[in-house]
């Protein structure tokens, strides 16, 4: 039997993290993680999301160090590796081991030496601090349950002047494919959450039929 004081202490201990960390307190129920059994859906060309056009908009330079967060089957990882060249580096990060294993095999087969596959945590890609010129989060934000913690950690991992690009399914747009509209995160919510994590919006592009494309900068 717990005394009243013990119960009070227990409640206080449970509440403490959320009192001291507003970031921890702000969680939401995320969309489902993309099932590895359907990985083939992530391969192949997307006429609604042309990878080379996205690369052009990202403005990656030779020698850059970049991250593909929520890399999946590597739809963006491979063209990113081509853009950074042999002197650059792409971290291909995911939270599902099956995705990381699939991508590792692909990279090995293709003998690509400038990609490093990383198993991260849902709240942290676990990449070196102050290391990235650019982080890309494509078709993934709606699967994230602790967006503020994740954004805060990405901000730490970006260099000063580094950019975070978030591309995701727009709940305002009807689409024949993609996650249910109620699982998608509105553009304004993403901008607000990034702002809370210290990332200011610097650019928006509207060239995809079903997605927003938002660029944030670490100041
Ligand atoms: C729909 S897939 C998109 C994959 C790839 N970006 C693409 O566009 O083809 C989303 C991926 O994000 C991963 N993911 C979900 N939440 C994540 C998180 N918090 N951090 C890193 N990866 C995450 C999932 O495991 C999945 O592989």
mmCIF file with all atom_site columns, C-alpha atoms in Angstrom, residues 54-216:
data_model
loop_
_atom_site.group_PDB
_atom_site.id
_atom_site.type_symbol
_atom_site.label_atom_id
_atom_site.label_alt_id
_atom_site.label_comp_id
_atom_site.label_asym_id
_atom_site.label_entity_id
_atom_site.label_seq_id
_atom_site.pdbx_PDB_ins_code
_atom_site.Cartn_x
_atom_site.Cartn_y
_atom_site.Cartn_z
_atom_site.occupancy
_atom_site.B_iso_or_equiv
_atom_site.pdbx_formal_charge
_atom_site.auth_seq_id
_atom_site.auth_comp_id
_atom_site.auth_asym_id
_atom_site.auth_atom_id
_atom_site.pdbx_PDB_model_num
ATOM 1   C CA . UNK A 1 54  ? 13.510 17.388 -56.398 1.00 0.00 ? 54  UNK A CA 1
ATOM 2   C CA . UNK A 1 55  ? 17.322 17.155 -56.518 1.00 0.00 ? 55  UNK A CA 1
ATOM 3   C CA . UNK A 1 56  ? 17.485 20.323 -58.647 1.00 0.00 ? 56  UNK A CA 1
ATOM 4   C CA . UNK A 1 57  ? 15.367 22.147 -56.067 1.00 0.00 ? 57  UNK A CA 1
ATOM 5   C CA . UNK A 1 58  ? 17.551 20.900 -53.175 1.00 0.00 ? 58  UNK A CA 1
ATOM 6   C CA . UNK A 1 59  ? 20.650 22.552 -54.626 1.00 0.00 ? 59  UNK A CA 1
ATOM 7   C CA . UNK A 1 60  ? 23.067 19.930 -53.297 1.00 0.00 ? 60  UNK A CA 1
ATOM 8   C CA . UNK A 1 61  ? 26.717 20.590 -54.135 1.00 0.00 ? 61  UNK A CA 1
ATOM 9   C CA . UNK A 1 62  ? 29.658 18.233 -54.718 1.00 0.00 ? 62  UNK A CA 1
ATOM 10  C CA . UNK A 1 63  ? 31.308 17.416 -51.405 1.00 0.00 ? 63  UNK A CA 1
ATOM 11  C CA . UNK A 1 64  ? 28.186 18.152 -49.331 1.00 0.00 ? 64  UNK A CA 1
ATOM 12  C CA . UNK A 1 65  ? 27.291 16.009 -46.326 1.00 0.00 ? 65  UNK A CA 1
ATOM 13  C CA . UNK A 1 66  ? 23.566 15.311 -46.429 1.00 0.00 ? 66  UNK A CA 1
ATOM 14  C CA . UNK A 1 67  ? 20.997 13.048 -44.742 1.00 0.00 ? 67  UNK A CA 1
ATOM 15  C CA . UNK A 1 68  ? 17.989 11.214 -46.114 1.00 0.00 ? 68  UNK A CA 1
ATOM 16  C CA . UNK A 1 69  ? 15.876 10.796 -42.980 1.00 0.00 ? 69  UNK A CA 1
ATOM 17  C CA . UNK A 1 70  ? 13.298 8.037  -43.397 1.00 0.00 ? 70  UNK A CA 1
ATOM 18  C CA . UNK A 1 71  ? 15.244 6.749  -46.388 1.00 0.00 ? 71  UNK A CA 1
ATOM 19  C CA . UNK A 1 72  ? 13.043 3.687  -47.031 1.00 0.00 ? 72  UNK A CA 1
ATOM 20  C CA . UNK A 1 73  ? 14.186 1.930  -50.221 1.00 0.00 ? 73  UNK A CA 1
ATOM 21  C CA . UNK A 1 74  ? 16.459 4.851  -51.117 1.00 0.00 ? 74  UNK A CA 1
ATOM 22  C CA . UNK A 1 75  ? 14.327 6.590  -53.737 1.00 0.00 ? 75  UNK A CA 1
ATOM 23  C CA . UNK A 1 76  ? 16.080 9.867  -52.847 1.00 0.00 ? 76  UNK A CA 1
ATOM 24  C CA . UNK A 1 77  ? 19.264 8.418  -51.318 1.00 0.00 ? 77  UNK A CA 1
ATOM 25  C CA . UNK A 1 78  ? 20.696 7.287  -54.643 1.00 0.00 ? 78  UNK A CA 1
ATOM 26  C CA . UNK A 1 79  ? 20.239 10.557 -56.559 1.00 0.00 ? 79  UNK A CA 1
ATOM 27  C CA . UNK A 1 80  ? 21.542 12.436 -53.487 1.00 0.00 ? 80  UNK A CA 1
ATOM 28  C CA . UNK A 1 81  ? 24.687 10.288 -53.597 1.00 0.00 ? 81  UNK A CA 1
ATOM 29  C CA . UNK A 1 82  ? 25.147 11.158 -57.253 1.00 0.00 ? 82  UNK A CA 1
ATOM 30  C CA . UNK A 1 83  ? 24.819 14.883 -56.486 1.00 0.00 ? 83  UNK A CA 1
ATOM 31  C CA . UNK A 1 84  ? 27.325 14.951 -53.569 1.00 0.00 ? 84  UNK A CA 1
ATOM 32  C CA . UNK A 1 85  ? 29.850 12.926 -55.576 1.00 0.00 ? 85  UNK A CA 1
ATOM 33  C CA . UNK A 1 86  ? 32.746 10.819 -54.350 1.00 0.00 ? 86  UNK A CA 1
ATOM 34  C CA . UNK A 1 87  ? 33.996 13.553 -52.012 1.00 0.00 ? 87  UNK A CA 1
ATOM 35  C CA . UNK A 1 88  ? 30.600 13.943 -50.321 1.00 0.00 ? 88  UNK A CA 1
ATOM 36  C CA . UNK A 1 89  ? 28.557 11.705 -48.030 1.00 0.00 ? 89  UNK A CA 1
ATOM 37  C CA . UNK A 1 90  ? 24.911 10.674 -47.669 1.00 0.00 ? 90  UNK A CA 1
ATOM 38  C CA . UNK A 1 91  ? 23.591 9.314  -44.396 1.00 0.00 ? 91  UNK A CA 1
ATOM 39  C CA . UNK A 1 92  ? 20.596 7.108  -45.251 1.00 0.00 ? 92  UNK A CA 1
ATOM 40  C CA . UNK A 1 93  ? 18.728 6.849  -41.973 1.00 0.00 ? 93  UNK A CA 1
ATOM 41  C CA . UNK A 1 94  ? 15.609 4.898  -41.017 1.00 0.00 ? 94  UNK A CA 1
ATOM 42  C CA . UNK A 1 95  ? 13.966 3.531  -37.881 1.00 0.00 ? 95  UNK A CA 1
ATOM 43  C CA . UNK A 1 96  ? 12.953 0.162  -39.333 1.00 0.00 ? 96  UNK A CA 1
ATOM 44  C CA . UNK A 1 97  ? 15.678 -2.480 -39.480 1.00 0.00 ? 97  UNK A CA 1
ATOM 45  C CA . UNK A 1 98  ? 14.071 -4.154 -42.520 1.00 0.00 ? 98  UNK A CA 1
ATOM 46  C CA . UNK A 1 99  ? 14.346 -0.881 -44.475 1.00 0.00 ? 99  UNK A CA 1
ATOM 47  C CA . UNK A 1 100 ? 17.969 -0.360 -43.429 1.00 0.00 ? 100 UNK A CA 1
ATOM 48  C CA . UNK A 1 101 ? 18.851 -3.958 -44.383 1.00 0.00 ? 101 UNK A CA 1
ATOM 49  C CA . UNK A 1 102 ? 17.156 -3.672 -47.773 1.00 0.00 ? 102 UNK A CA 1
ATOM 50  C CA . UNK A 1 103 ? 18.954 -0.423 -48.570 1.00 0.00 ? 103 UNK A CA 1
ATOM 51  C CA . UNK A 1 104 ? 22.318 -1.723 -47.316 1.00 0.00 ? 104 UNK A CA 1
ATOM 52  C CA . UNK A 1 105 ? 22.083 -4.673 -49.733 1.00 0.00 ? 105 UNK A CA 1
ATOM 53  C CA . UNK A 1 106 ? 21.173 -2.410 -52.622 1.00 0.00 ? 106 UNK A CA 1
ATOM 54  C CA . UNK A 1 107 ? 24.115 -0.088 -51.921 1.00 0.00 ? 107 UNK A CA 1
ATOM 55  C CA . UNK A 1 108 ? 26.483 -3.040 -51.652 1.00 0.00 ? 108 UNK A CA 1
ATOM 56  C CA . UNK A 1 109 ? 25.275 -4.429 -54.994 1.00 0.00 ? 109 UNK A CA 1
ATOM 57  C CA . UNK A 1 110 ? 25.679 -1.043 -56.652 1.00 0.00 ? 110 UNK A CA 1
ATOM 58  C CA . UNK A 1 111 ? 29.103 -0.606 -54.979 1.00 0.00 ? 111 UNK A CA 1
ATOM 59  C CA . UNK A 1 112 ? 28.274 2.898  -53.814 1.00 0.00 ? 112 UNK A CA 1
ATOM 60  C CA . UNK A 1 113 ? 30.893 4.130  -51.371 1.00 0.00 ? 113 UNK A CA 1
ATOM 61  C CA . UNK A 1 114 ? 29.508 7.515  -50.386 1.00 0.00 ? 114 UNK A CA 1
ATOM 62  C CA . UNK A 1 115 ? 26.375 6.283  -48.580 1.00 0.00 ? 115 UNK A CA 1
ATOM 63  C CA . UNK A 1 116 ? 26.273 5.258  -44.938 1.00 0.00 ? 116 UNK A CA 1
ATOM 64  C CA . UNK A 1 117 ? 23.130 3.471  -43.732 1.00 0.00 ? 117 UNK A CA 1
ATOM 65  C CA . UNK A 1 118 ? 22.161 4.445  -40.184 1.00 0.00 ? 118 UNK A CA 1
ATOM 66  C CA . UNK A 1 119 ? 19.555 2.942  -37.825 1.00 0.00 ? 119 UNK A CA 1
ATOM 67  C CA . UNK A 1 120 ? 18.190 5.896  -35.898 1.00 0.00 ? 120 UNK A CA 1
ATOM 68  C CA . UNK A 1 121 ? 15.610 6.438  -33.182 1.00 0.00 ? 121 UNK A CA 1
ATOM 69  C CA . UNK A 1 122 ? 12.088 7.791  -33.811 1.00 0.00 ? 122 UNK A CA 1
ATOM 70  C CA . UNK A 1 123 ? 13.073 10.991 -31.976 1.00 0.00 ? 123 UNK A CA 1
ATOM 71  C CA . UNK A 1 124 ? 16.664 11.280 -33.252 1.00 0.00 ? 124 UNK A CA 1
ATOM 72  C CA . UNK A 1 125 ? 18.462 10.293 -36.470 1.00 0.00 ? 125 UNK A CA 1
ATOM 73  C CA . UNK A 1 126 ? 21.581 9.944  -34.246 1.00 0.00 ? 126 UNK A CA 1
ATOM 74  C CA . UNK A 1 127 ? 23.915 11.667 -36.710 1.00 0.00 ? 127 UNK A CA 1
ATOM 75  C CA . UNK A 1 128 ? 26.993 13.707 -35.722 1.00 0.00 ? 128 UNK A CA 1
ATOM 76  C CA . UNK A 1 129 ? 26.235 17.207 -34.420 1.00 0.00 ? 129 UNK A CA 1
ATOM 77  C CA . UNK A 1 130 ? 26.931 20.222 -36.677 1.00 0.00 ? 130 UNK A CA 1
ATOM 78  C CA . UNK A 1 131 ? 27.715 17.912 -39.589 1.00 0.00 ? 131 UNK A CA 1
ATOM 79  C CA . UNK A 1 132 ? 24.991 18.297 -42.236 1.00 0.00 ? 132 UNK A CA 1
ATOM 80  C CA . UNK A 1 133 ? 24.656 20.750 -45.105 1.00 0.00 ? 133 UNK A CA 1
ATOM 81  C CA . UNK A 1 134 ? 21.172 19.409 -45.746 1.00 0.00 ? 134 UNK A CA 1
ATOM 82  C CA . UNK A 1 135 ? 18.653 16.987 -44.279 1.00 0.00 ? 135 UNK A CA 1
ATOM 83  C CA . UNK A 1 136 ? 15.737 15.688 -46.334 1.00 0.00 ? 136 UNK A CA 1
ATOM 84  C CA . UNK A 1 137 ? 12.585 14.275 -44.758 1.00 0.00 ? 137 UNK A CA 1
ATOM 85  C CA . UNK A 1 138 ? 10.474 13.032 -47.662 1.00 0.00 ? 138 UNK A CA 1
ATOM 86  C CA . UNK A 1 139 ? 7.083  11.325 -47.332 1.00 0.00 ? 139 UNK A CA 1
ATOM 87  C CA . UNK A 1 140 ? 7.931  10.624 -43.688 1.00 0.00 ? 140 UNK A CA 1
ATOM 88  C CA . UNK A 1 141 ? 6.800  13.514 -41.451 1.00 0.00 ? 141 UNK A CA 1
ATOM 89  C CA . UNK A 1 142 ? 3.260  12.120 -41.123 1.00 0.00 ? 142 UNK A CA 1
ATOM 90  C CA . UNK A 1 143 ? 4.777  8.917  -39.607 1.00 0.00 ? 143 UNK A CA 1
ATOM 91  C CA . UNK A 1 144 ? 6.637  10.829 -36.890 1.00 0.00 ? 144 UNK A CA 1
ATOM 92  C CA . UNK A 1 145 ? 5.185  10.621 -33.362 1.00 0.00 ? 145 UNK A CA 1
ATOM 93  C CA . UNK A 1 146 ? 7.556  13.027 -31.594 1.00 0.00 ? 146 UNK A CA 1
ATOM 94  C CA . UNK A 1 147 ? 8.012  15.739 -34.203 1.00 0.00 ? 147 UNK A CA 1
ATOM 95  C CA . UNK A 1 148 ? 9.447  18.427 -31.951 1.00 0.00 ? 148 UNK A CA 1
ATOM 96  C CA . UNK A 1 149 ? 12.121 16.193 -30.458 1.00 0.00 ? 149 UNK A CA 1
ATOM 97  C CA . UNK A 1 150 ? 13.026 14.886 -33.905 1.00 0.00 ? 150 UNK A CA 1
ATOM 98  C CA . UNK A 1 151 ? 13.224 18.419 -35.342 1.00 0.00 ? 151 UNK A CA 1
ATOM 99  C CA . UNK A 1 152 ? 15.271 19.645 -32.399 1.00 0.00 ? 152 UNK A CA 1
ATOM 100 C CA . UNK A 1 153 ? 17.776 16.822 -32.927 1.00 0.00 ? 153 UNK A CA 1
ATOM 101 C CA . UNK A 1 154 ? 17.925 17.418 -36.686 1.00 0.00 ? 154 UNK A CA 1
ATOM 102 C CA . UNK A 1 155 ? 18.624 21.102 -35.959 1.00 0.00 ? 155 UNK A CA 1
ATOM 103 C CA . UNK A 1 156 ? 21.571 20.062 -33.762 1.00 0.00 ? 156 UNK A CA 1
ATOM 104 C CA . UNK A 1 157 ? 22.889 17.809 -36.531 1.00 0.00 ? 157 UNK A CA 1
ATOM 105 C CA . UNK A 1 158 ? 22.740 20.571 -39.167 1.00 0.00 ? 158 UNK A CA 1
ATOM 106 C CA . UNK A 1 159 ? 25.661 22.935 -39.644 1.00 0.00 ? 159 UNK A CA 1
ATOM 107 C CA . UNK A 1 160 ? 24.981 26.649 -39.127 1.00 0.00 ? 160 UNK A CA 1
ATOM 108 C CA . UNK A 1 161 ? 23.288 27.721 -42.378 1.00 0.00 ? 161 UNK A CA 1
ATOM 109 C CA . UNK A 1 162 ? 22.332 24.085 -43.048 1.00 0.00 ? 162 UNK A CA 1
ATOM 110 C CA . UNK A 1 163 ? 18.884 23.368 -44.450 1.00 0.00 ? 163 UNK A CA 1
ATOM 111 C CA . UNK A 1 164 ? 16.096 20.945 -43.632 1.00 0.00 ? 164 UNK A CA 1
ATOM 112 C CA . UNK A 1 165 ? 13.700 20.128 -46.474 1.00 0.00 ? 165 UNK A CA 1
ATOM 113 C CA . UNK A 1 166 ? 10.358 18.550 -45.609 1.00 0.00 ? 166 UNK A CA 1
ATOM 114 C CA . UNK A 1 167 ? 8.301  17.092 -48.438 1.00 0.00 ? 167 UNK A CA 1
ATOM 115 C CA . UNK A 1 168 ? 5.051  15.473 -47.409 1.00 0.00 ? 168 UNK A CA 1
ATOM 116 C CA . UNK A 1 169 ? 1.521  14.570 -48.432 1.00 0.00 ? 169 UNK A CA 1
ATOM 117 C CA . UNK A 1 170 ? -0.780 17.580 -48.328 1.00 0.00 ? 170 UNK A CA 1
ATOM 118 C CA . UNK A 1 171 ? -4.086 16.848 -46.535 1.00 0.00 ? 171 UNK A CA 1
ATOM 119 C CA . UNK A 1 172 ? -5.661 19.610 -48.651 1.00 0.00 ? 172 UNK A CA 1
ATOM 120 C CA . UNK A 1 173 ? -5.053 17.684 -51.866 1.00 0.00 ? 173 UNK A CA 1
ATOM 121 C CA . UNK A 1 174 ? -7.003 14.666 -53.069 1.00 0.00 ? 174 UNK A CA 1
ATOM 122 C CA . UNK A 1 175 ? -4.716 11.956 -54.407 1.00 0.00 ? 175 UNK A CA 1
ATOM 123 C CA . UNK A 1 176 ? -5.275 8.464  -55.830 1.00 0.00 ? 176 UNK A CA 1
ATOM 124 C CA . UNK A 1 177 ? -2.386 7.160  -53.689 1.00 0.00 ? 177 UNK A CA 1
ATOM 125 C CA . UNK A 1 178 ? -0.703 7.999  -50.385 1.00 0.00 ? 178 UNK A CA 1
ATOM 126 C CA . UNK A 1 179 ? -1.707 7.839  -46.719 1.00 0.00 ? 179 UNK A CA 1
ATOM 127 C CA . UNK A 1 180 ? -5.313 8.608  -45.657 1.00 0.00 ? 180 UNK A CA 1
ATOM 128 C CA . UNK A 1 181 ? -5.923 12.349 -45.509 1.00 0.00 ? 181 UNK A CA 1
ATOM 129 C CA . UNK A 1 182 ? -6.630 12.238 -41.760 1.00 0.00 ? 182 UNK A CA 1
ATOM 130 C CA . UNK A 1 183 ? -3.082 10.863 -41.170 1.00 0.00 ? 183 UNK A CA 1
ATOM 131 C CA . UNK A 1 184 ? -1.407 13.706 -43.082 1.00 0.00 ? 184 UNK A CA 1
ATOM 132 C CA . UNK A 1 185 ? 0.088  16.768 -41.375 1.00 0.00 ? 185 UNK A CA 1
ATOM 133 C CA . UNK A 1 186 ? -0.971 20.222 -42.602 1.00 0.00 ? 186 UNK A CA 1
ATOM 134 C CA . UNK A 1 187 ? 1.766  22.457 -44.018 1.00 0.00 ? 187 UNK A CA 1
ATOM 135 C CA . UNK A 1 188 ? 1.105  25.155 -41.386 1.00 0.00 ? 188 UNK A CA 1
ATOM 136 C CA . UNK A 1 189 ? 1.544  22.615 -38.560 1.00 0.00 ? 189 UNK A CA 1
ATOM 137 C CA . UNK A 1 190 ? 4.933  21.589 -39.970 1.00 0.00 ? 190 UNK A CA 1
ATOM 138 C CA . UNK A 1 191 ? 6.019  25.240 -40.179 1.00 0.00 ? 191 UNK A CA 1
ATOM 139 C CA . UNK A 1 192 ? 4.848  25.893 -36.606 1.00 0.00 ? 192 UNK A CA 1
ATOM 140 C CA . UNK A 1 193 ? 6.600  22.799 -35.220 1.00 0.00 ? 193 UNK A CA 1
ATOM 141 C CA . UNK A 1 194 ? 9.840  23.563 -37.076 1.00 0.00 ? 194 UNK A CA 1
ATOM 142 C CA . UNK A 1 195 ? 9.704  27.132 -35.719 1.00 0.00 ? 195 UNK A CA 1
ATOM 143 C CA . UNK A 1 196 ? 9.332  25.783 -32.163 1.00 0.00 ? 196 UNK A CA 1
ATOM 144 C CA . UNK A 1 197 ? 12.445 23.675 -32.742 1.00 0.00 ? 197 UNK A CA 1
ATOM 145 C CA . UNK A 1 198 ? 14.412 26.718 -33.939 1.00 0.00 ? 198 UNK A CA 1
ATOM 146 C CA . UNK A 1 199 ? 14.132 26.196 -37.699 1.00 0.00 ? 199 UNK A CA 1
ATOM 147 C CA . UNK A 1 200 ? 12.766 29.122 -39.684 1.00 0.00 ? 200 UNK A CA 1
ATOM 148 C CA . UNK A 1 201 ? 10.969 28.690 -42.993 1.00 0.00 ? 201 UNK A CA 1
ATOM 149 C CA . UNK A 1 202 ? 13.025 30.096 -45.870 1.00 0.00 ? 202 UNK A CA 1
ATOM 150 C CA . UNK A 1 203 ? 11.289 28.792 -48.984 1.00 0.00 ? 203 UNK A CA 1
ATOM 151 C CA . UNK A 1 204 ? 8.176  26.941 -50.220 1.00 0.00 ? 204 UNK A CA 1
ATOM 152 C CA . UNK A 1 205 ? 7.869  25.230 -53.590 1.00 0.00 ? 205 UNK A CA 1
ATOM 153 C CA . UNK A 1 206 ? 4.663  24.084 -55.234 1.00 0.00 ? 206 UNK A CA 1
ATOM 154 C CA . UNK A 1 207 ? 5.637  21.928 -58.185 1.00 0.00 ? 207 UNK A CA 1
ATOM 155 C CA . UNK A 1 208 ? 4.197  18.591 -56.993 1.00 0.00 ? 208 UNK A CA 1
ATOM 156 C CA . UNK A 1 209 ? 0.493  17.769 -57.351 1.00 0.00 ? 209 UNK A CA 1
ATOM 157 C CA . UNK A 1 210 ? 0.000  16.105 -53.940 1.00 0.00 ? 210 UNK A CA 1
ATOM 158 C CA . UNK A 1 211 ? 2.876  17.349 -51.773 1.00 0.00 ? 211 UNK A CA 1
ATOM 159 C CA . UNK A 1 212 ? 4.218  20.463 -50.144 1.00 0.00 ? 212 UNK A CA 1
ATOM 160 C CA . UNK A 1 213 ? 7.946  21.218 -50.270 1.00 0.00 ? 213 UNK A CA 1
ATOM 161 C CA . UNK A 1 214 ? 9.225  23.309 -47.363 1.00 0.00 ? 214 UNK A CA 1
ATOM 162 C CA . UNK A 1 215 ? 12.771 24.554 -46.760 1.00 0.00 ? 215 UNK A CA 1
ATOM 163 C CA . UNK A 1 216 ? 13.962 25.502 -43.259 1.00 0.00 ? 216 UNK A CA 1
#
